[in-house]
Coordinates of C-alpha atoms and ligand atoms in Angstrom, one line a residue:
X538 CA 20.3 -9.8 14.0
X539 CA 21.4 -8.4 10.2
X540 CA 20.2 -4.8 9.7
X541 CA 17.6 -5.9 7.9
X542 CA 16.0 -7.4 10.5
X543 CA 16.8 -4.7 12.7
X544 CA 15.1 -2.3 10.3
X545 CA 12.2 -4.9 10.4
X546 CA 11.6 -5.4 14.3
X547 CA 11.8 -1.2 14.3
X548 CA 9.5 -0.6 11.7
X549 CA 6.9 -3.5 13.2
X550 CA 7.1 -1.6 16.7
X551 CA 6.5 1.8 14.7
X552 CA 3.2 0.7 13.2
X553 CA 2.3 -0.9 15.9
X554 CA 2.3 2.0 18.3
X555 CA 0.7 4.3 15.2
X556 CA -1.7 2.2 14.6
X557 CA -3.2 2.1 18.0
X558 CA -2.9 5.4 17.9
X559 CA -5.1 5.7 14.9
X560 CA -7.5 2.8 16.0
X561 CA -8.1 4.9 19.2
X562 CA -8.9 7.9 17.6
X563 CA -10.8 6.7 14.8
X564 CA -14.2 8.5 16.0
X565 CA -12.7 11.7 17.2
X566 CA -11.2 13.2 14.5
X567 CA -10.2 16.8 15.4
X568 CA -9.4 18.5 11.5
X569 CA -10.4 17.6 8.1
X570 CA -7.9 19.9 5.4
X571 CA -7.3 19.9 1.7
X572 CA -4.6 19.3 0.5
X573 CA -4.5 20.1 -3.4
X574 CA -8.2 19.8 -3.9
X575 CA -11.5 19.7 -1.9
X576 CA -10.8 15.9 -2.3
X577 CA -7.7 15.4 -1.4
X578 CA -7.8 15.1 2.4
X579 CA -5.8 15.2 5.1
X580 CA -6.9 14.5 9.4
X581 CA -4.7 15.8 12.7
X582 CA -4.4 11.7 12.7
X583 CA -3.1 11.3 10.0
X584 CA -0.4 14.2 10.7
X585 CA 0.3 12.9 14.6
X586 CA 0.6 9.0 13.2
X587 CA 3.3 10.4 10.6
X588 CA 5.1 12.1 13.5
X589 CA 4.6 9.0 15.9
X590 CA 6.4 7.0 13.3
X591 CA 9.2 9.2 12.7
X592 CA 10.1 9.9 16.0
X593 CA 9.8 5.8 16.4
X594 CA 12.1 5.5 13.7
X595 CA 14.2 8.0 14.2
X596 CA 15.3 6.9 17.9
X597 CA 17.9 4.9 15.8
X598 CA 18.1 5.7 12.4
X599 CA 18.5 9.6 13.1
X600 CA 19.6 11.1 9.9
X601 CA 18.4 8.9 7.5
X602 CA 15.5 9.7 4.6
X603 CA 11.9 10.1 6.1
X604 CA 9.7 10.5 3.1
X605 CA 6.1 10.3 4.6
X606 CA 3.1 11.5 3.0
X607 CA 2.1 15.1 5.0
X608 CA 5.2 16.4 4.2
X609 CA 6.3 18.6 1.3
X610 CA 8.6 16.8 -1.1
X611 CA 11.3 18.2 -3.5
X612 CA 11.9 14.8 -4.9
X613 CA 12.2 11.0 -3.7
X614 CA 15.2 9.7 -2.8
X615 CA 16.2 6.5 -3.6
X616 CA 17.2 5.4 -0.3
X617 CA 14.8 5.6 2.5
X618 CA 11.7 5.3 4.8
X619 CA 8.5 5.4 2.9
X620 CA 5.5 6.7 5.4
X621 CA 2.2 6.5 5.0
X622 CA 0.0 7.3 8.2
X623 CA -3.3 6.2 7.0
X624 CA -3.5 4.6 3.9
X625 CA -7.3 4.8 3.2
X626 CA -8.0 8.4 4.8
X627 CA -11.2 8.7 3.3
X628 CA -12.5 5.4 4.7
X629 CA -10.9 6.4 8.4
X630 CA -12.5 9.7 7.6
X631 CA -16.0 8.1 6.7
X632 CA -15.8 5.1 9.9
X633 CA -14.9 2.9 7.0
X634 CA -12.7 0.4 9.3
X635 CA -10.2 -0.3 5.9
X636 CA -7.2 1.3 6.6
X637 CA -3.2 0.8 7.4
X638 CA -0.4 2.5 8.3
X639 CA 2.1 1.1 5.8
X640 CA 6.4 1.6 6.3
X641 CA 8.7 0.7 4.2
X642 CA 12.9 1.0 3.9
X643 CA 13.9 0.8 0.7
X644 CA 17.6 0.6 -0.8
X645 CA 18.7 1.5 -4.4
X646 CA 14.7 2.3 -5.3
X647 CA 14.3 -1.0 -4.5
X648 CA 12.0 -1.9 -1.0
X649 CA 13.7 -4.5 1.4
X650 CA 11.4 -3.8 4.2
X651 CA 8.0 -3.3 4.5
X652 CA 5.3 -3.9 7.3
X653 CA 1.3 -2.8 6.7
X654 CA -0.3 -2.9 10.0
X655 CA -4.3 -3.2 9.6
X656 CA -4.9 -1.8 13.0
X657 CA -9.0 -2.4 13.3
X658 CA -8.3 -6.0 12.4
X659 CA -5.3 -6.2 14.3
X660 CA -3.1 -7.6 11.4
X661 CA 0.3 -7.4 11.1
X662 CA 2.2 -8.2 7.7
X663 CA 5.6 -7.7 7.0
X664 CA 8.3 -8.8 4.6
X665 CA 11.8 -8.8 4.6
X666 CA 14.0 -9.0 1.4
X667 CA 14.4 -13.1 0.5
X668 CA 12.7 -14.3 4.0
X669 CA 8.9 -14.7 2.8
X670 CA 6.3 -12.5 4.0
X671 CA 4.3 -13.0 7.3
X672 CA 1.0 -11.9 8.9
X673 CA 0.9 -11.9 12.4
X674 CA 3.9 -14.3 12.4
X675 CA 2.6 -16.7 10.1
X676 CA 4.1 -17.5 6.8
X677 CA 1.5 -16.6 4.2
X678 CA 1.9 -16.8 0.4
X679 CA -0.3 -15.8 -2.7
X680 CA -3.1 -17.9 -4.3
X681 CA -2.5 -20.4 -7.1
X682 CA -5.5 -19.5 -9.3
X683 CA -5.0 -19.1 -12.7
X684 CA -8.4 -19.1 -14.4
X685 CA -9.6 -15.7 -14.9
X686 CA -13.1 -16.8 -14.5
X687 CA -11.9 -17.7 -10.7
X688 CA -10.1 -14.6 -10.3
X689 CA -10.9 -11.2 -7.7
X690 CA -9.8 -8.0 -9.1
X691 CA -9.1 -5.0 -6.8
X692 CA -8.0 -1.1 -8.0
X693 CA -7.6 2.0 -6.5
X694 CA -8.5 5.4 -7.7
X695 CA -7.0 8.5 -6.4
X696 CA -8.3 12.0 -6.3
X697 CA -6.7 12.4 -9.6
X698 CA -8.8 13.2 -12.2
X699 CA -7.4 11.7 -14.9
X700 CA -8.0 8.6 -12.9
X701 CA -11.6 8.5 -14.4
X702 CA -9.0 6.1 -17.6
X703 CA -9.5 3.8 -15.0
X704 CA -13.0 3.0 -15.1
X705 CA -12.6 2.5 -18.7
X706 CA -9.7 -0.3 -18.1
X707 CA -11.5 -2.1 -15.4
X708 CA -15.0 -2.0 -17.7
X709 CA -12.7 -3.9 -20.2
X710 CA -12.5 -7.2 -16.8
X711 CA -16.4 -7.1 -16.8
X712 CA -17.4 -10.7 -17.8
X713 CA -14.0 -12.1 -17.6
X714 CA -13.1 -12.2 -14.1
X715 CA -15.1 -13.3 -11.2
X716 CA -15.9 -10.2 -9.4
X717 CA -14.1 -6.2 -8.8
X718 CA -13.5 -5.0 -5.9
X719 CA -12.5 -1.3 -4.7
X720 CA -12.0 -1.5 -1.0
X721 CA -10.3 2.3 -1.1
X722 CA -7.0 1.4 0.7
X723 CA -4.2 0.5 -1.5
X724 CA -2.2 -0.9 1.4
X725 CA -5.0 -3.3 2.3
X726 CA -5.5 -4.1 -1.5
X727 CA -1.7 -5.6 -1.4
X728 CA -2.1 -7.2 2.1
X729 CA -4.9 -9.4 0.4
X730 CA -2.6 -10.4 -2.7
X731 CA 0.0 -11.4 -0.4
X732 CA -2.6 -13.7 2.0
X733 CA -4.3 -15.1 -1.3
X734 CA -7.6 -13.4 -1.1
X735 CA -7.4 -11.4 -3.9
X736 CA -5.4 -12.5 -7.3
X737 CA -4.4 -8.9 -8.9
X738 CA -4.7 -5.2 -8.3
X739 CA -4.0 -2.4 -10.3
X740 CA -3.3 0.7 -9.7
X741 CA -2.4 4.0 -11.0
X742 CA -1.5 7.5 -9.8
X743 CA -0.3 6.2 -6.6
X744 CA 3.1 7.5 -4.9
X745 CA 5.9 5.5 -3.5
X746 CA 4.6 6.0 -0.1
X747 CA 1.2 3.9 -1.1
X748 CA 2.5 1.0 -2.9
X749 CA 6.8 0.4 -1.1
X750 CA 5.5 -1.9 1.7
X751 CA 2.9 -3.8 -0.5
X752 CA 5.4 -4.1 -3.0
X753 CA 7.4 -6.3 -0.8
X754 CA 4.8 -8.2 1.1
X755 CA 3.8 -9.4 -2.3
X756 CA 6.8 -10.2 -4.3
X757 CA 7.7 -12.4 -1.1
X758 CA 4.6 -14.0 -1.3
X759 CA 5.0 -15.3 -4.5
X760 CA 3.7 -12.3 -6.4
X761 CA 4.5 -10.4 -9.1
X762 CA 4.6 -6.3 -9.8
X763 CA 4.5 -5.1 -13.1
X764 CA 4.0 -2.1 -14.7
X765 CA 1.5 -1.7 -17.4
X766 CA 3.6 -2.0 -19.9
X767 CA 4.4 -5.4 -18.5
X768 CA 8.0 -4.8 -17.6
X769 CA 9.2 -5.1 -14.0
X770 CA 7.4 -2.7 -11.8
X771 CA 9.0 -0.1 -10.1
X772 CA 8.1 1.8 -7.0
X773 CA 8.1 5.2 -8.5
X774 CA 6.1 4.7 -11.3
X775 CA 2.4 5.1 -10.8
X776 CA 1.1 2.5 -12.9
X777 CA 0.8 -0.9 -11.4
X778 CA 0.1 -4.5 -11.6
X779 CA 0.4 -6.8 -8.5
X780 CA -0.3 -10.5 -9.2
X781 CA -0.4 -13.8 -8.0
X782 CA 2.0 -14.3 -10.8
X783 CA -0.2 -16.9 -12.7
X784 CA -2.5 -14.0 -14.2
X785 CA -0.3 -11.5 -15.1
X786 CA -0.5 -11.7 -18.8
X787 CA -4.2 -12.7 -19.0
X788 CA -4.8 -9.1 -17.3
X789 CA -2.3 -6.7 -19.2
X790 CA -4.1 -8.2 -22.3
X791 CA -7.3 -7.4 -21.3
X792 CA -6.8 -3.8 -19.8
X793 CA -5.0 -3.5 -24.0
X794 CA -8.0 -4.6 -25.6
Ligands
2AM1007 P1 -4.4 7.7 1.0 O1 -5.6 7.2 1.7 O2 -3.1 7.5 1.8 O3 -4.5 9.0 0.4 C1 -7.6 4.9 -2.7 O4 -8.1 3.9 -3.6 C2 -6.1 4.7 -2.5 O5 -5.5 5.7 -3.3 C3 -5.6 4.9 -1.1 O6 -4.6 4.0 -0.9 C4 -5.2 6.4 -1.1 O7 -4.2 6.6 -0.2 C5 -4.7 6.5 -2.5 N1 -4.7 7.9 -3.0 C6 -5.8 8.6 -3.2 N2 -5.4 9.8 -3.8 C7 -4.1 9.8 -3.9 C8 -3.1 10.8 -4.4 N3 -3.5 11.9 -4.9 N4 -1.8 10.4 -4.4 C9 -1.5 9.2 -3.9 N5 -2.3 8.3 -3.4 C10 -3.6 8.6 -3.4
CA1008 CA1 -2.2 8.5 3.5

């Protein structure tokens, strides 16, 4: 087994355990915090699934960079773990069953593992750097569409304000594409480029922590990650475009319009 793939079966048996965690607990949440604002939220499950993965991880990569979500950062270092306990708090919060516990390893800013465990659904995807991406052990890949007209759109919005720009942007796919979706868990949103579901997503004011593993999953499913600009997308930036790779450009001209 490379490291990589030892990285891989780590991270899978981290989520894994999390996200049982987080499945089991889904109706008895103990806490409900702010974070930065009244709308920026944070559960004790959220905190106990970080730890849960940590202590996972760090059973044999003691040492290395943790960089989860319920933790304070200074900055974001290029080589690492990337944590996020919940992806899609608000829906756990609510007993909307969209979430995922998404871990990534990334080298060089660059993300060479990821795994996004959808615990409700019991869905396991991961990706490994060059090997393809996989759900539940099957290959998967993205769809082939390429007429806009046949085309589902997902987006996120944070609690960022400024995120409101958004609404303007998608307004701008109205008409063009088949429907828009906003199923409020950005992990999710990537897990259904990767299996084909969904042809693009765009996102902005994310963090690394949101968008590492979905990054991989699907650029080894065929996909393609921009940023809005339309230059190679980057993990630290928080304006992205994940694709099927056939609609890239359609999109970036619309959302210029
Ligand atoms: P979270 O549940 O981990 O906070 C909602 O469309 C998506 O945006 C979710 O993936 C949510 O992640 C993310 N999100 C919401 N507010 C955010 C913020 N301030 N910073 C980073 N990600 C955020
Ligand atoms: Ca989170």
């Amino acid at each position: 087994m490379n490291d990589l793939e030892y990285r891989l079966e780590i991270a899978k048996k981290a989520a894994l355990i999390a996200g049982n965690y987080v499945k089991k607990s889904q109706f008895n949440i103990k806490s409900i915090d702010h974070k930065t604002n009244v709308f920026d939220l944070v559960t004790n499950v959220d905190k106990k699934s970080q730890e849960i993965i940590i202590s996972e991880l760090s059973k044999t990569f003691k040492g290395e960079n943790f960089i989860g979500e319920e933790q304070k950062h200074s900055d974001f270092a290029k080589t690492g773990w990337y944590i996020d306990p919940i992806d899609g708090t608000v829906n756990f919060i609510h007993g909307v069953q969209i979430f995922g516990i998404s871990i990534a390893y990334v080298e060089d800013g660059e993300p060479v593992v990821g795994v996004i465990y959808l615990p409700v659904f019991d869905e396991l995807y991961w990706a490994e750097k060059g090997k393809g991406t996989y759900l539940n052990g099957l290959k998967i890949s993205v769809s082939s569409r390429n007429n806009l007209q046949e085309c589902l759109v997902v987006a996120s919005h944070s609690n960022n304000f400024q995120g409101i720009e958004e609404f303007d942007r998608l307004k701008k796919l109205i008409g063009k594409i088949r429907r828009i979706r906003m199923f409020g868990s950005a992990c999710y949103h990537a897990c259904m480029i990767a299996r084909g579901a969904v042809d693009a997503f765009w996102s902005h004011y994310l963090k690394p922590w949101d968008v590492a593993a979905g990054y991989l999953l699907v650029k080894e499913a065929g996909g393609e990650i921009l940023n809005l600009e339309g230059s190679k997308g980057d993990i630290f930036r928080n304006d992205l475009l994940f694709t099927n790779a056939k609609i890239s450009k359609d999109i970036l001209k619309l959302l210029k319009e």
